[in-house]
């Protein structure tokens, strides 16, 4: 697929998402169901990957769709795609919950034995994603694969772990300035690579 | 134009990694810099795509029904209303005003209904959160109970182990005390046996010494060399270890009053016989029993001799030999 075709498909996809949001703003439940079909898998996978807990991931995805429904009318397409908005909501809420859970876990860890299985999640099945979502995932993975491993690791930790800059630096045992530079270069290159599809 | 520091802050902002004053300052820059906003929007879009790196996962089927059920009847946020149009004459507005009031009343009632629903949803959420908190509290209490139970079980095991070890130690102590008593008895018996053996060894040593000494003794009979005492006989015994001897003489004539019999030992290492002293015959029995010693050390005795010397004896023999060993 050429960049032009990819760009055209991405535009069509974003346009369709924006239409669904406008219809949702008009109270159309069918539009909501259609948007759910388009977004639910990547959003659920993201929440599950961050939280490692199926029940909590379901709560997050549920709340995100409620927010999309309630705020569909104030969505501004010029500020970014609907998918980007939904992912941002999902990630932020998952990380908020993850940090809250870590604080609770730190308290609980002082008294609870590790064999209670509090950290164990119920992994979803996830083998039945749609062809479009699978195709987009392949493209993103291919783009990330072109990044140097240190940039890839820094980006993945920054996106999924809920760690602060300093915590990422400590986890990767690198100076904070190095981590910032890796994130800047990695994200910039990813944006350039995915530009036709964004 | 964007500098490198701004580009770095933009990337961190796109990933929500800015905090505190740094985040506030960057948001202020963002508000007045359209180019920076476009840059951040592009980075945010790219960052959102990272979500596709998560392992694929299929949400449960019931989640869709739950979402759609939740949104039914839920209010939708509206954009801010457009500015009002210019005013028109009051009289012509009365029918419109009545209609507007009715519409507002209807909207108010609808809004109230929606608010009540929202509040109901909020209460449900609060109830859900309370249930989560309760579950966590129960989990924590259960964890604490498990910890305490485990500590109690451990303490019980340690107590039982300590009791068992005490019992074993006492048994071991009693066994050791028995062994000590037995060892003492065996030691006393061994001491007795050693003492008896020592005595036997001493006795054997004495016996062996006696036997050895006897074997070394020089015993000789002396025959008379005189015609007036042809039946005279003497026996001389010499103990070389003690360097002393015994002489018994019988039937030897009494010497004259100015004479004494003198015993001599003939040792080849000396040129002259060695004196063993004078002796006197018992006139009643006609015998003499004499224990003698010499002034010189005797190694080997070749002969014993008795001579008749001047009263008191001589350093070397001058008188006649009256008896001589064979």
Short mmCIF file of C-alpha atoms in Angstrom, two decimals:
data_model
loop_
_atom_site.label_atom_id
_atom_site.label_comp_id
_atom_site.label_asym_id
_atom_site.label_seq_id
_atom_site.Cartn_x
_atom_site.Cartn_y
_atom_site.Cartn_z
CA UNK A 1 0.00 0.00 0.00
CA UNK A 2 1.33 3.43 -0.95
CA UNK A 3 1.46 6.35 1.42
CA UNK A 4 -1.23 8.08 -0.59
CA UNK A 5 -3.58 5.11 -0.25
CA UNK A 6 -2.79 4.78 3.41
CA UNK A 7 -3.41 8.47 3.92
CA UNK A 8 -6.73 8.24 2.07
CA UNK A 9 -7.85 5.26 4.13
CA UNK A 10 -6.84 6.97 7.36
CA UNK A 11 -8.80 10.05 6.36
CA UNK A 12 -11.84 7.93 5.56
CA UNK A 13 -11.55 6.16 8.85
CA UNK A 14 -11.23 9.41 10.82
CA UNK A 15 -14.07 10.93 8.85
CA UNK A 16 -16.33 7.99 9.60
CA UNK A 17 -15.40 8.17 13.30
CA UNK A 18 -16.22 11.89 13.35
CA UNK A 19 -19.60 11.25 11.68
CA UNK A 20 -20.42 8.63 14.29
CA UNK A 21 -19.59 11.10 17.04
CA UNK A 22 -21.84 13.73 15.47
CA UNK A 23 -24.67 11.21 15.29
CA UNK A 24 -24.05 10.27 18.89
CA UNK A 25 -24.29 13.94 19.76
CA UNK A 26 -27.76 13.73 18.24
CA UNK A 27 -28.63 10.89 20.59
CA UNK A 28 -28.39 8.01 18.06
CA UNK A 29 -27.66 4.81 19.90
CA UNK A 30 -26.92 2.98 16.66
CA UNK A 31 -23.95 5.31 16.16
CA UNK A 32 -22.76 4.51 19.64
CA UNK A 33 -22.97 0.77 18.90
CA UNK A 34 -21.03 1.27 15.66
CA UNK A 35 -18.32 3.30 17.39
CA UNK A 36 -18.11 0.62 20.07
CA UNK A 37 -17.43 -1.98 17.37
CA UNK A 38 -14.63 0.19 15.91
CA UNK A 39 -12.92 1.22 19.15
CA UNK A 40 -13.67 -1.35 21.85
CA UNK A 41 -10.92 -3.86 20.99
CA UNK A 42 -7.92 -1.52 20.97
CA UNK A 43 -9.28 0.41 23.96
CA UNK A 44 -9.91 -2.77 25.95
CA UNK A 45 -6.50 -4.18 24.95
CA UNK A 46 -4.83 -0.94 26.06
CA UNK A 47 -6.60 -0.86 29.42
CA UNK A 48 -5.93 -4.54 29.98
CA UNK A 49 -2.25 -4.15 29.10
CA UNK A 50 -1.88 -1.28 31.56
CA UNK A 51 -3.99 -2.69 34.40
CA UNK A 52 -3.47 -6.45 33.88
CA UNK A 53 -6.99 -6.91 35.22
CA UNK A 54 -9.96 -7.80 33.02
CA UNK A 55 -12.64 -6.47 35.35
CA UNK A 56 -10.89 -3.15 35.82
CA UNK A 57 -10.23 -2.87 32.07
CA UNK A 58 -13.96 -3.37 31.45
CA UNK A 59 -14.79 -0.60 33.93
CA UNK A 60 -12.39 1.77 32.19
CA UNK A 61 -13.71 1.02 28.70
CA UNK A 62 -17.28 1.39 29.96
CA UNK A 63 -16.52 4.81 31.49
CA UNK A 64 -14.67 5.97 28.38
CA UNK A 65 -17.62 5.19 26.11
CA UNK A 66 -19.95 6.97 28.53
CA UNK A 67 -17.67 10.02 28.30
CA UNK A 68 -17.60 9.80 24.50
CA UNK A 69 -21.39 9.71 24.52
CA UNK A 70 -21.78 12.61 26.91
CA UNK A 71 -19.17 14.81 25.22
CA UNK A 72 -19.66 13.84 21.60
CA UNK A 73 -21.19 17.22 20.88
CA UNK A 74 -18.13 19.15 22.00
CA UNK A 75 -15.65 16.97 20.11
CA UNK A 76 -13.41 19.17 17.93
CA UNK A 77 -12.12 17.21 14.97
CA UNK A 78 -9.45 19.78 14.21
CA UNK A 79 -7.71 18.96 17.52
CA UNK A 80 -7.22 15.29 16.66
CA UNK A 81 -8.94 12.12 15.60
CA UNK A 82 -11.73 10.53 17.59
CA UNK A 83 -9.61 7.43 18.03
CA UNK A 84 -6.74 9.50 19.45
CA UNK A 85 -9.20 11.13 21.86
CA UNK A 86 -10.61 7.78 22.96
CA UNK A 87 -7.16 6.27 23.45
CA UNK A 88 -6.05 9.29 25.49
CA UNK A 89 -9.12 8.96 27.73
CA UNK A 90 -8.56 5.22 28.13
CA UNK A 91 -4.87 5.53 28.87
CA UNK A 92 -5.23 8.40 31.34
CA UNK A 93 -7.99 6.69 33.28
CA UNK A 94 -6.16 3.36 33.31
CA UNK A 95 -3.01 5.02 34.59
CA UNK A 96 -4.96 6.94 37.24
CA UNK A 97 -6.44 3.68 38.44
CA UNK A 98 -3.08 1.93 38.22
CA UNK A 99 -1.43 4.59 40.39
CA UNK A 100 -4.31 4.48 42.86
CA UNK A 101 -4.02 0.71 42.99
CA UNK A 102 -0.25 0.93 43.52
CA UNK A 103 -0.77 3.24 46.47
CA UNK A 104 -3.32 0.82 47.92
CA UNK A 105 -1.06 -2.14 47.16
CA UNK A 106 1.83 -0.46 48.95
CA UNK A 107 -0.34 -0.16 52.03
CA UNK A 108 -1.75 -3.64 51.67
CA UNK A 109 1.63 -5.18 50.96
CA UNK A 110 2.69 -4.36 54.49
CA UNK A 111 0.13 -6.82 55.84
CA UNK A 112 -1.03 -9.04 52.97
CA UNK A 113 0.97 -12.07 51.87
CA UNK A 114 1.91 -12.13 48.20
CA UNK A 115 0.04 -15.34 47.57
CA UNK A 116 -3.40 -13.72 47.74
CA UNK A 117 -3.16 -13.09 44.00
CA UNK A 118 -4.17 -9.44 44.27
CA UNK A 119 -2.00 -8.52 41.30
CA UNK A 120 -3.25 -11.23 39.02
CA UNK A 121 -5.49 -10.21 36.16
CA UNK A 122 -7.91 -12.07 34.01
CA UNK A 123 -6.37 -11.87 30.57
CA UNK A 124 -8.86 -11.46 27.75
CA UNK A 125 -8.96 -13.80 24.81
CA UNK A 126 -8.36 -11.23 22.06
CA UNK A 127 -7.99 -13.44 19.02
CA UNK A 128 -10.97 -12.13 17.12
CA UNK A 129 -10.14 -8.56 16.28
CA UNK A 130 -11.39 -7.04 13.12
CA UNK A 131 -9.29 -6.95 9.98
CA UNK A 132 -9.04 -3.16 10.08
CA UNK A 133 -7.83 -3.06 13.64
CA UNK A 134 -5.38 -5.88 12.95
CA UNK A 135 -4.05 -4.06 9.92
CA UNK A 136 -3.57 -0.84 11.87
CA UNK A 137 -1.84 -2.76 14.65
CA UNK A 138 0.54 -4.34 12.13
CA UNK A 139 1.39 -0.95 10.70
CA UNK A 140 2.10 0.53 14.13
CA UNK A 141 4.20 -2.45 15.17
CA UNK A 142 6.18 -2.20 11.94
CA UNK A 143 6.74 1.51 12.57
CA UNK A 144 7.84 0.90 16.15
CA UNK A 145 10.13 -1.90 14.96
CA UNK A 146 12.13 0.66 13.01
CA UNK A 147 12.97 2.52 16.23
CA UNK A 148 16.18 1.74 18.11
CA UNK A 149 15.39 -0.65 20.99
CA UNK A 150 16.22 1.93 23.67
CA UNK A 151 13.73 4.41 22.17
CA UNK A 152 11.09 1.69 21.80
CA UNK A 153 11.51 0.61 25.44
CA UNK A 154 11.28 4.19 26.68
CA UNK A 155 8.12 4.87 24.63
CA UNK A 156 6.37 1.68 25.71
CA UNK A 157 7.15 2.32 29.36
CA UNK A 158 6.00 5.93 29.02
CA UNK A 159 2.72 4.87 27.40
CA UNK A 160 1.73 1.74 29.30
CA UNK A 161 3.46 1.77 32.69
CA UNK A 162 2.04 4.88 34.35
CA UNK A 163 5.55 5.68 35.61
CA UNK A 164 6.86 9.24 35.88
CA UNK A 165 9.88 10.44 33.88
CA UNK A 166 12.11 9.86 36.90
CA UNK A 167 10.69 6.40 37.52
CA UNK A 168 11.23 5.44 33.89
CA UNK A 169 14.84 6.60 34.17
CA UNK A 170 15.31 4.53 37.31
CA UNK A 171 13.65 1.49 35.75
CA UNK A 172 15.89 1.69 32.68
CA UNK A 173 18.91 2.74 34.76
CA UNK A 174 19.66 5.72 32.58
CA UNK A 175 20.05 9.43 33.34
CA UNK A 176 16.81 11.42 33.18
CA UNK A 177 18.12 13.57 30.32
CA UNK A 178 18.83 10.46 28.24
CA UNK A 179 15.29 9.20 28.78
CA UNK A 180 13.78 12.54 27.77
CA UNK A 181 15.87 12.59 24.59
CA UNK A 182 14.90 9.01 23.72
CA UNK A 183 11.20 9.80 24.16
CA UNK A 184 11.48 12.95 22.03
CA UNK A 185 13.37 11.23 19.22
CA UNK A 186 11.27 8.05 19.34
CA UNK A 187 7.91 9.80 19.34
CA UNK A 188 9.01 12.22 16.64
CA UNK A 189 10.15 9.41 14.40
CA UNK A 190 6.96 7.44 15.06
CA UNK A 191 4.88 10.48 14.11
CA UNK A 192 6.87 10.92 10.90
CA UNK A 193 6.52 7.24 10.00
CA UNK A 194 2.79 7.11 10.75
CA UNK A 195 2.03 10.57 9.35
CA UNK A 196 0.17 9.30 6.24
CA UNK A 197 -2.13 7.27 8.47
CA UNK A 198 -2.79 9.81 11.22
CA UNK B 1 10.27 28.25 15.25
CA UNK B 2 10.54 25.58 17.94
CA UNK B 3 13.74 24.91 19.87
CA UNK B 4 14.96 21.52 21.00
CA UNK B 5 13.83 22.05 24.59
CA UNK B 6 10.30 22.85 23.46
CA UNK B 7 10.29 19.80 21.21
CA UNK B 8 11.31 17.69 24.18
CA UNK B 9 8.63 19.19 26.41
CA UNK B 10 6.07 18.65 23.63
CA UNK B 11 6.90 14.94 23.43
CA UNK B 12 6.68 14.56 27.21
CA UNK B 13 3.43 16.53 27.26
CA UNK B 14 1.96 14.34 24.53
CA UNK B 15 2.62 11.34 26.74
CA UNK B 16 1.32 13.14 29.87
CA UNK B 17 4.74 12.95 31.50
CA UNK B 18 4.95 16.63 32.44
CA UNK B 19 4.06 17.54 36.00
CA UNK B 20 3.70 20.54 38.26
CA UNK B 21 5.16 23.89 37.26
CA UNK B 22 6.75 22.47 34.12
CA UNK B 23 3.37 21.32 32.87
CA UNK B 24 1.69 24.64 33.76
CA UNK B 25 4.37 26.64 31.97
CA UNK B 26 4.14 24.45 28.89
CA UNK B 27 0.35 24.75 28.78
CA UNK B 28 0.74 28.53 28.87
CA UNK B 29 3.14 28.34 25.91
CA UNK B 30 0.70 26.08 24.14
CA UNK B 31 -2.14 28.54 24.53
CA UNK B 32 -0.27 31.28 22.68
CA UNK B 33 1.61 29.24 20.11
CA UNK B 34 -0.45 27.70 17.30
CA UNK B 35 2.53 25.99 15.72
CA UNK B 36 3.35 24.32 19.03
CA UNK B 37 -0.28 23.21 19.37
CA UNK B 38 -0.19 21.59 15.93
CA UNK B 39 3.07 19.89 16.82
CA UNK B 40 1.64 18.53 20.06
CA UNK B 41 -1.54 17.37 18.31
CA UNK B 42 0.58 15.42 15.85
CA UNK B 43 2.60 13.85 18.65
CA UNK B 44 -0.56 13.00 20.57
CA UNK B 45 -1.97 11.26 17.51
CA UNK B 46 1.25 9.27 17.13
CA UNK B 47 1.30 8.46 20.85
CA UNK B 48 -2.29 7.20 20.65
CA UNK B 49 -1.22 4.71 17.99
CA UNK B 50 1.13 3.09 20.54
CA UNK B 51 -2.05 1.59 21.95
CA UNK B 52 -1.91 -0.87 19.05
CA UNK B 53 1.22 -2.37 20.62
CA UNK B 54 -0.87 -3.84 23.42
CA UNK B 55 -1.46 -7.59 22.96
CA UNK B 56 -4.79 -8.10 21.19
CA UNK B 57 -7.67 -8.73 23.59
CA UNK B 58 -11.36 -9.24 22.94
CA UNK B 59 -13.65 -7.42 25.36
CA UNK B 60 -16.36 -9.60 26.90
CA UNK B 61 -19.64 -9.60 24.96
CA UNK B 62 -21.61 -8.31 27.94
CA UNK B 63 -19.53 -5.12 28.03
CA UNK B 64 -21.22 -3.76 24.91
CA UNK B 65 -24.68 -4.33 26.39
CA UNK B 66 -23.55 -2.69 29.63
CA UNK B 67 -22.26 0.37 27.75
CA UNK B 68 -25.36 0.75 25.61
CA UNK B 69 -27.62 0.30 28.62
CA UNK B 70 -25.69 2.96 30.53
CA UNK B 71 -25.93 5.57 27.78
CA UNK B 72 -29.65 5.23 27.28
CA UNK B 73 -31.26 8.29 28.82
CA UNK B 74 -27.90 9.82 29.71
CA UNK B 75 -27.58 13.56 28.92
CA UNK B 76 -25.30 14.78 26.17
CA UNK B 77 -23.13 17.82 26.66
CA UNK B 78 -23.92 20.67 24.35
CA UNK B 79 -21.59 23.33 22.95
CA UNK B 80 -21.90 26.81 24.40
CA UNK B 81 -25.03 28.59 23.01
CA UNK B 82 -24.66 31.12 20.17
CA UNK B 83 -25.08 34.88 20.98
CA UNK B 84 -28.71 36.11 21.20
CA UNK B 85 -30.20 37.93 18.12
CA UNK B 86 -31.11 41.71 18.37
CA UNK B 87 -34.25 42.65 20.33
CA UNK B 88 -37.57 43.13 18.51
CA UNK B 89 -40.80 45.05 19.69
CA UNK B 90 -42.26 43.73 22.93
CA UNK B 91 -45.94 43.39 21.84
CA UNK B 92 -45.22 41.02 19.05
CA UNK B 93 -43.22 38.83 21.40
CA UNK B 94 -46.01 37.97 23.89
CA UNK B 95 -47.24 34.79 22.08
CA UNK B 96 -43.62 33.83 21.55
CA UNK B 97 -42.89 34.54 25.19
CA UNK B 98 -45.71 32.27 26.33
CA UNK B 99 -44.52 29.55 24.01
CA UNK B 100 -40.96 30.10 25.20
CA UNK B 101 -42.03 29.85 28.83
CA UNK B 102 -43.83 26.59 28.12
CA UNK B 103 -40.80 25.33 26.26
CA UNK B 104 -38.51 26.41 29.10
CA UNK B 105 -40.78 24.70 31.60
CA UNK B 106 -40.74 21.55 29.52
CA UNK B 107 -36.98 21.76 29.16
CA UNK B 108 -36.62 22.37 32.89
CA UNK B 109 -38.75 19.35 33.67
CA UNK B 110 -36.75 17.30 31.19
CA UNK B 111 -33.50 18.58 32.62
CA UNK B 112 -34.68 17.78 36.13
CA UNK B 113 -35.50 14.29 35.00
CA UNK B 114 -32.10 13.93 33.38
CA UNK B 115 -30.39 15.38 36.47
CA UNK B 116 -32.20 12.88 38.65
CA UNK B 117 -31.04 10.13 36.35
CA UNK B 118 -27.52 11.50 36.47
CA UNK B 119 -27.63 11.66 40.22
CA UNK B 120 -28.93 8.13 40.25
CA UNK B 121 -26.03 7.05 38.04
CA UNK B 122 -23.61 8.94 40.25
CA UNK B 123 -25.00 7.23 43.31
CA UNK B 124 -24.61 3.91 41.55
CA UNK B 125 -21.02 4.77 40.80
CA UNK B 126 -20.47 5.77 44.40
CA UNK B 127 -22.08 2.55 45.52
CA UNK B 128 -19.81 0.63 43.18
CA UNK B 129 -16.76 2.46 44.51
CA UNK B 130 -17.89 1.79 48.07
CA UNK B 131 -18.22 -1.88 47.20
CA UNK B 132 -14.72 -1.85 45.76
CA UNK B 133 -13.42 -0.21 48.93
CA UNK B 134 -15.32 -2.73 51.03
CA UNK B 135 -13.87 -5.58 49.00
CA UNK B 136 -10.37 -4.18 49.43
CA UNK B 137 -10.96 -3.75 53.15
CA UNK B 138 -12.19 -7.32 53.41
CA UNK B 139 -9.19 -8.51 51.44
CA UNK B 140 -6.87 -6.58 53.70
CA UNK B 141 -8.53 -7.96 56.83
CA UNK B 142 -8.41 -11.44 55.38
CA UNK B 143 -4.73 -10.90 54.61
CA UNK B 144 -4.11 -9.74 58.15
CA UNK B 145 -6.04 -12.70 59.50
CA UNK B 146 -3.96 -15.06 57.35
CA UNK B 147 -0.76 -13.41 58.55
CA UNK B 148 -1.80 -13.70 62.19
CA UNK B 149 -2.94 -17.29 61.68
CA UNK B 150 0.36 -18.12 60.04
CA UNK B 151 2.29 -16.46 62.85
CA UNK B 152 0.20 -18.36 65.41
CA UNK B 153 0.77 -21.66 63.60
CA UNK B 154 4.49 -20.93 63.38
CA UNK B 155 4.63 -20.12 67.10
CA UNK B 156 2.76 -23.35 67.92
CA UNK B 157 5.17 -25.35 65.79
CA UNK B 158 8.16 -23.65 67.41
CA UNK B 159 6.72 -24.34 70.86
CA UNK B 160 6.12 -27.99 70.03
CA UNK B 161 9.60 -28.23 68.57
CA UNK B 162 11.12 -26.61 71.66
CA UNK B 163 9.21 -29.08 73.91
CA UNK B 164 10.41 -32.01 71.84
CA UNK B 165 13.98 -30.74 71.96
CA UNK B 166 13.76 -30.27 75.75
CA UNK B 167 12.49 -33.82 76.16
CA UNK B 168 15.25 -35.13 73.93
CA UNK B 169 17.83 -33.06 75.80
CA UNK B 170 16.69 -34.47 79.14
CA UNK B 171 16.81 -38.00 77.81
CA UNK B 172 20.23 -37.33 76.36
CA UNK B 173 21.38 -35.87 79.70
CA UNK B 174 20.15 -38.92 81.59
CA UNK B 175 21.86 -41.19 79.09
CA UNK B 176 25.10 -39.24 79.41
CA UNK B 177 24.89 -39.33 83.21
CA UNK B 178 24.48 -43.12 83.04
CA UNK B 179 27.45 -43.37 80.72
CA UNK B 180 29.53 -41.18 83.08
CA UNK B 181 28.65 -43.39 86.07
CA UNK B 182 29.47 -46.51 84.10
CA UNK B 183 32.71 -44.92 82.90
CA UNK B 184 33.61 -44.09 86.50
CA UNK B 185 33.00 -47.68 87.55
CA UNK B 186 35.04 -48.93 84.64
CA UNK B 187 37.77 -46.43 85.49
CA UNK B 188 37.86 -47.58 89.14
CA UNK B 189 38.02 -51.19 87.98
CA UNK B 190 40.75 -50.31 85.50
CA UNK B 191 42.68 -48.51 88.26
CA UNK B 192 42.36 -51.56 90.46
CA UNK B 193 43.47 -53.81 87.63
CA UNK B 194 46.34 -51.44 86.84
CA UNK B 195 47.38 -51.44 90.49
CA UNK B 196 47.20 -55.22 90.61
CA UNK B 197 49.14 -55.41 87.36
CA UNK B 198 51.65 -52.95 88.80
CA UNK B 199 52.06 -55.10 91.82
CA UNK B 200 52.47 -58.18 89.64
CA UNK B 201 55.00 -56.34 87.51
CA UNK B 202 56.87 -55.23 90.63
CA UNK B 203 56.83 -58.76 91.99
CA UNK B 204 57.98 -60.16 88.67
CA UNK B 205 60.64 -57.49 88.49
CA UNK B 206 61.90 -58.42 91.94
CA UNK B 207 61.76 -62.08 91.04
CA UNK B 208 63.57 -61.52 87.78
CA UNK B 209 66.10 -59.36 89.56
CA UNK B 210 66.63 -62.01 92.13
CA UNK B 211 66.95 -64.65 89.46
CA UNK B 212 69.28 -62.40 87.50
CA UNK B 213 71.28 -61.54 90.58
CA UNK B 214 71.57 -65.16 91.57
CA UNK B 215 72.81 -66.06 88.11
CA UNK B 216 75.53 -63.48 88.49
CA UNK B 217 76.61 -64.61 91.92
CA UNK B 218 80.08 -66.03 92.25
CA UNK B 219 80.01 -69.07 94.52
CA UNK B 220 83.08 -70.97 95.37
CA UNK B 221 84.30 -73.53 97.92
CA UNK B 222 87.68 -73.12 99.46
CA UNK B 223 89.79 -76.14 100.31
CA UNK B 224 92.35 -76.32 103.14
CA UNK B 225 95.98 -75.89 102.28
CA UNK B 226 97.19 -76.76 105.82
CA UNK B 227 98.08 -80.04 107.32
CA UNK B 228 96.73 -79.15 110.81
CA UNK B 229 93.22 -78.50 109.45
CA UNK B 230 92.75 -80.91 106.61
CA UNK B 231 88.99 -81.01 107.06
CA UNK B 232 88.57 -77.25 107.06
CA UNK B 233 86.11 -76.05 104.43
CA UNK B 234 84.79 -72.70 103.44
CA UNK B 235 82.11 -71.41 101.06
CA UNK B 236 82.31 -67.89 99.64
CA UNK B 237 79.47 -66.16 97.79
CA UNK B 238 80.00 -62.81 95.95
CA UNK B 239 77.19 -60.56 94.78
CA UNK B 240 78.74 -58.42 92.02
CA UNK B 241 75.73 -56.01 91.85
CA UNK B 242 75.96 -55.14 95.52
CA UNK B 243 79.77 -55.55 95.62
CA UNK B 244 79.46 -57.60 98.84
CA UNK B 245 79.75 -61.19 99.83
CA UNK B 246 79.28 -63.88 102.50
CA UNK B 247 81.85 -66.30 103.82
CA UNK B 248 81.20 -69.38 105.91
CA UNK B 249 84.16 -71.26 107.33
CA UNK B 250 84.07 -74.58 109.26
CA UNK B 251 86.61 -76.73 111.09
CA UNK B 252 89.41 -74.30 110.66
CA UNK B 253 91.91 -74.28 113.57
CA UNK B 254 91.89 -71.23 115.80
CA UNK B 255 94.79 -68.88 114.90
CA UNK B 256 97.46 -67.84 117.36
CA UNK B 257 96.65 -64.82 119.47
CA UNK B 258 98.92 -62.55 117.39
CA UNK B 259 97.47 -63.72 114.12
CA UNK B 260 94.24 -63.22 112.14
CA UNK B 261 92.77 -64.97 109.14
CA UNK B 262 92.36 -62.54 106.21
CA UNK B 263 90.16 -63.13 103.10
CA UNK B 264 91.42 -62.08 99.64
CA UNK B 265 89.68 -61.76 96.31
CA UNK B 266 91.86 -62.31 93.25
CA UNK B 267 90.70 -60.08 90.35
CA UNK B 268 92.88 -60.21 87.20
CA UNK B 269 92.55 -56.44 86.73
CA UNK B 270 94.68 -55.89 89.86
CA UNK B 271 98.29 -57.00 90.27
CA UNK B 272 97.75 -57.96 93.89
CA UNK B 273 94.85 -59.72 95.64
CA UNK B 274 92.23 -57.37 97.04
CA UNK B 275 91.61 -57.56 100.78
CA UNK B 276 88.11 -58.46 101.97
CA UNK B 277 89.05 -58.03 105.60
CA UNK B 278 89.97 -60.19 108.54
CA UNK B 279 87.57 -62.53 110.36
CA UNK B 280 87.51 -64.45 113.62
CA UNK B 281 86.52 -68.06 114.26
CA UNK B 282 83.89 -68.76 116.93
CA UNK B 283 85.64 -70.89 119.53
CA UNK B 284 82.35 -72.48 120.60
CA UNK B 285 81.29 -73.71 117.20
CA UNK B 286 84.59 -73.65 115.37
CA UNK B 287 82.87 -71.73 112.58
CA UNK B 288 82.81 -68.23 111.16
CA UNK B 289 80.01 -66.39 109.38
CA UNK B 290 81.36 -63.24 107.79
CA UNK B 291 79.77 -60.61 105.58
CA UNK B 292 82.50 -58.84 103.67
CA UNK B 293 83.17 -55.91 101.31
CA UNK B 294 86.24 -54.61 99.55
CA UNK B 295 87.77 -51.16 99.21
CA UNK B 296 88.19 -51.62 95.47
CA UNK B 297 85.58 -52.36 92.84
CA UNK B 298 85.61 -56.01 91.84
CA UNK B 299 84.87 -56.92 88.23
CA UNK B 300 85.72 -60.59 88.00
CA UNK B 301 86.75 -62.98 90.73
CA UNK B 302 89.22 -65.57 89.65
CA UNK B 303 89.85 -67.00 93.12
CA UNK B 304 89.05 -66.61 96.84
CA UNK B 305 91.94 -67.09 99.25
CA UNK B 306 92.38 -67.05 103.01
CA UNK B 307 95.79 -66.30 104.49
CA UNK B 308 97.12 -66.15 108.03
CA UNK B 309 98.37 -62.63 108.64
CA UNK B 310 99.65 -60.53 111.49
CA UNK B 311 97.04 -59.34 113.94
CA UNK B 312 94.82 -56.73 112.32
CA UNK B 313 95.56 -57.80 108.76
CA UNK B 314 97.80 -56.62 105.98
CA UNK B 315 97.23 -54.48 102.81
CA UNK B 316 98.75 -57.25 100.76
CA UNK B 317 99.15 -60.94 101.59
CA UNK B 318 102.39 -61.83 103.40
CA UNK B 319 101.49 -64.90 105.38
CA UNK B 320 100.79 -68.42 104.22
CA UNK B 321 97.64 -69.24 102.19
CA UNK B 322 95.52 -71.51 104.37
CA UNK B 323 92.52 -71.99 102.08
CA UNK B 324 92.01 -71.45 98.34
CA UNK B 325 89.06 -71.80 96.06
CA UNK B 326 89.29 -74.40 93.34
#
